[in-house]
Coordinates of C-alpha atoms in Angstrom, one line a residue:
Q17 CA 105.8 85.2 69.4
V18 CA 104.4 88.8 70.6
Q19 CA 105.3 91.9 70.0
L20 CA 104.5 95.4 71.8
V21 CA 105.3 99.0 70.7
E22 CA 104.3 101.8 72.6
S23 CA 104.4 105.5 71.6
G24 CA 103.0 108.5 73.3
G25 CA 105.3 109.8 75.9
G26 CA 107.2 112.3 76.1
L27 CA 108.1 115.4 77.4
V28 CA 105.0 117.6 79.8
Q29 CA 104.3 120.0 81.9
A30 CA 102.3 119.2 85.3
G31 CA 98.5 118.9 85.0
D32 CA 98.2 117.9 81.5
S33 CA 97.8 114.8 80.2
L34 CA 99.1 112.0 77.6
R35 CA 97.8 109.4 75.9
L36 CA 100.1 106.0 75.4
S37 CA 99.4 103.7 72.5
C38 CA 100.7 99.8 72.5
S39 CA 100.5 97.8 68.9
A40 CA 100.0 94.3 69.0
S41 CA 101.3 91.5 66.4
G42 CA 101.9 88.2 67.3
G43 CA 99.6 86.6 68.9
T44 CA 95.9 86.4 70.1
I45 CA 96.0 90.1 72.5
Y46 CA 91.8 88.8 72.4
I47 CA 92.2 86.6 74.5
S48 CA 95.2 87.9 76.6
V49 CA 94.8 90.3 79.3
M50 CA 97.3 93.6 78.8
G51 CA 98.4 95.8 80.8
W52 CA 101.1 98.8 81.6
F53 CA 103.6 99.2 83.7
R54 CA 106.4 102.0 84.8
Q55 CA 109.7 102.1 86.4
A56 CA 111.7 105.2 86.9
P57 CA 115.7 105.0 87.3
G58 CA 116.8 102.9 90.3
K59 CA 113.6 102.1 91.3
E60 CA 112.2 98.5 90.9
R61 CA 109.3 98.6 87.9
E62 CA 106.0 99.0 89.4
F63 CA 102.2 97.9 88.7
V64 CA 100.0 101.0 87.3
A65 CA 97.1 99.1 84.6
T66 CA 95.9 96.1 84.2
I67 CA 92.3 95.3 81.4
S68 CA 91.0 92.1 80.8
S69 CA 90.5 90.1 77.4
S70 CA 87.4 91.4 76.8
G71 CA 87.6 95.0 78.1
R72 CA 85.4 94.7 81.2
S73 CA 87.7 93.6 84.0
T74 CA 90.1 97.2 84.9
S75 CA 92.5 98.1 87.8
Y76 CA 95.1 100.3 88.7
A77 CA 97.5 101.6 90.8
D78 CA 96.1 103.1 94.5
S79 CA 98.6 106.2 92.8
V80 CA 97.5 106.5 89.4
E81 CA 93.7 105.5 90.6
G82 CA 91.6 108.6 89.0
R83 CA 93.4 109.8 87.0
F84 CA 94.8 107.3 84.4
T85 CA 92.6 104.8 82.1
I86 CA 93.1 101.8 80.7
S87 CA 91.2 100.7 77.4
R88 CA 91.6 98.6 74.7
D89 CA 90.4 97.9 71.3
N90 CA 91.2 93.9 69.8
A91 CA 90.2 95.2 66.6
K92 CA 92.2 97.5 66.1
N93 CA 94.9 94.8 68.2
T94 CA 95.6 98.3 70.4
A95 CA 96.0 99.6 74.2
Y96 CA 95.6 102.7 76.1
L97 CA 96.7 104.5 78.5
Q98 CA 95.0 107.9 79.2
M99 CA 97.3 109.9 81.1
D100 CA 96.0 113.5 82.7
S101 CA 96.8 115.1 85.4
L102 CA 100.4 114.3 85.1
R103 CA 102.8 114.8 87.9
P104 CA 105.8 114.7 88.5
E105 CA 106.2 111.6 90.7
D106 CA 104.6 109.9 87.0
T107 CA 108.0 110.7 85.1
A108 CA 108.8 107.2 83.9
T109 CA 109.5 105.3 80.6
Y110 CA 106.7 102.9 81.2
Y111 CA 105.5 99.4 79.5
C112 CA 103.4 97.5 78.0
A113 CA 102.6 93.9 78.6
T114 CA 100.2 90.7 77.8
S115 CA 100.1 87.6 78.7
G116 CA 100.1 86.4 75.0
G117 CA 97.7 83.4 75.3
Y118 CA 94.7 82.6 77.4
Y119 CA 93.9 84.7 79.9
R120 CA 90.1 83.9 80.5
D121 CA 88.9 87.0 81.0
Q122 CA 91.0 88.2 84.1
I123 CA 93.0 91.2 84.9
S124 CA 96.8 91.0 87.2
N125 CA 99.0 93.3 88.4
N126 CA 102.0 90.7 89.2
K127 CA 104.6 90.9 86.4
N128 CA 105.2 87.2 86.5
N129 CA 101.9 86.8 84.5
Y130 CA 102.5 88.7 81.3
A131 CA 105.0 86.8 79.0
F132 CA 105.9 89.4 76.8
W133 CA 106.6 93.3 77.5
G134 CA 107.2 96.2 74.6
Q135 CA 110.6 98.6 74.8
G136 CA 109.0 101.2 76.4
T137 CA 108.4 105.1 76.1
Q138 CA 109.3 107.8 77.9
V139 CA 107.3 109.6 80.0
T140 CA 108.7 113.1 82.0
V141 CA 106.6 115.2 83.3
S142 CA 108.3 118.5 84.9
S143 CA 107.3 120.6 88.1

């Protein structure tokens, strides 16, 4: 079974940057779509960014477009989320997810397409 471990969260000021990492093991990540989602207290888990297995296709939520960048290094079984110009509204627990199997070279913003999830890493942005 695939295991995902997020890291890189923390407490930052508005306008600062963070880079989240997602280390994967136990599966064929190189053929799997990956995504980042976030959940704030009292709110539903929402889509943030996704990247296809090859890395050639990406997609972002409107709220982070132009500020966040998703990437992956299949040789290292790792995905990243570079977050720039952070805002207090970005405060949430951030989760990495993957389909965990063959997904062709496609992206997905649908939580139901992700079979495996990490434990999450907390990002707090103060004003």
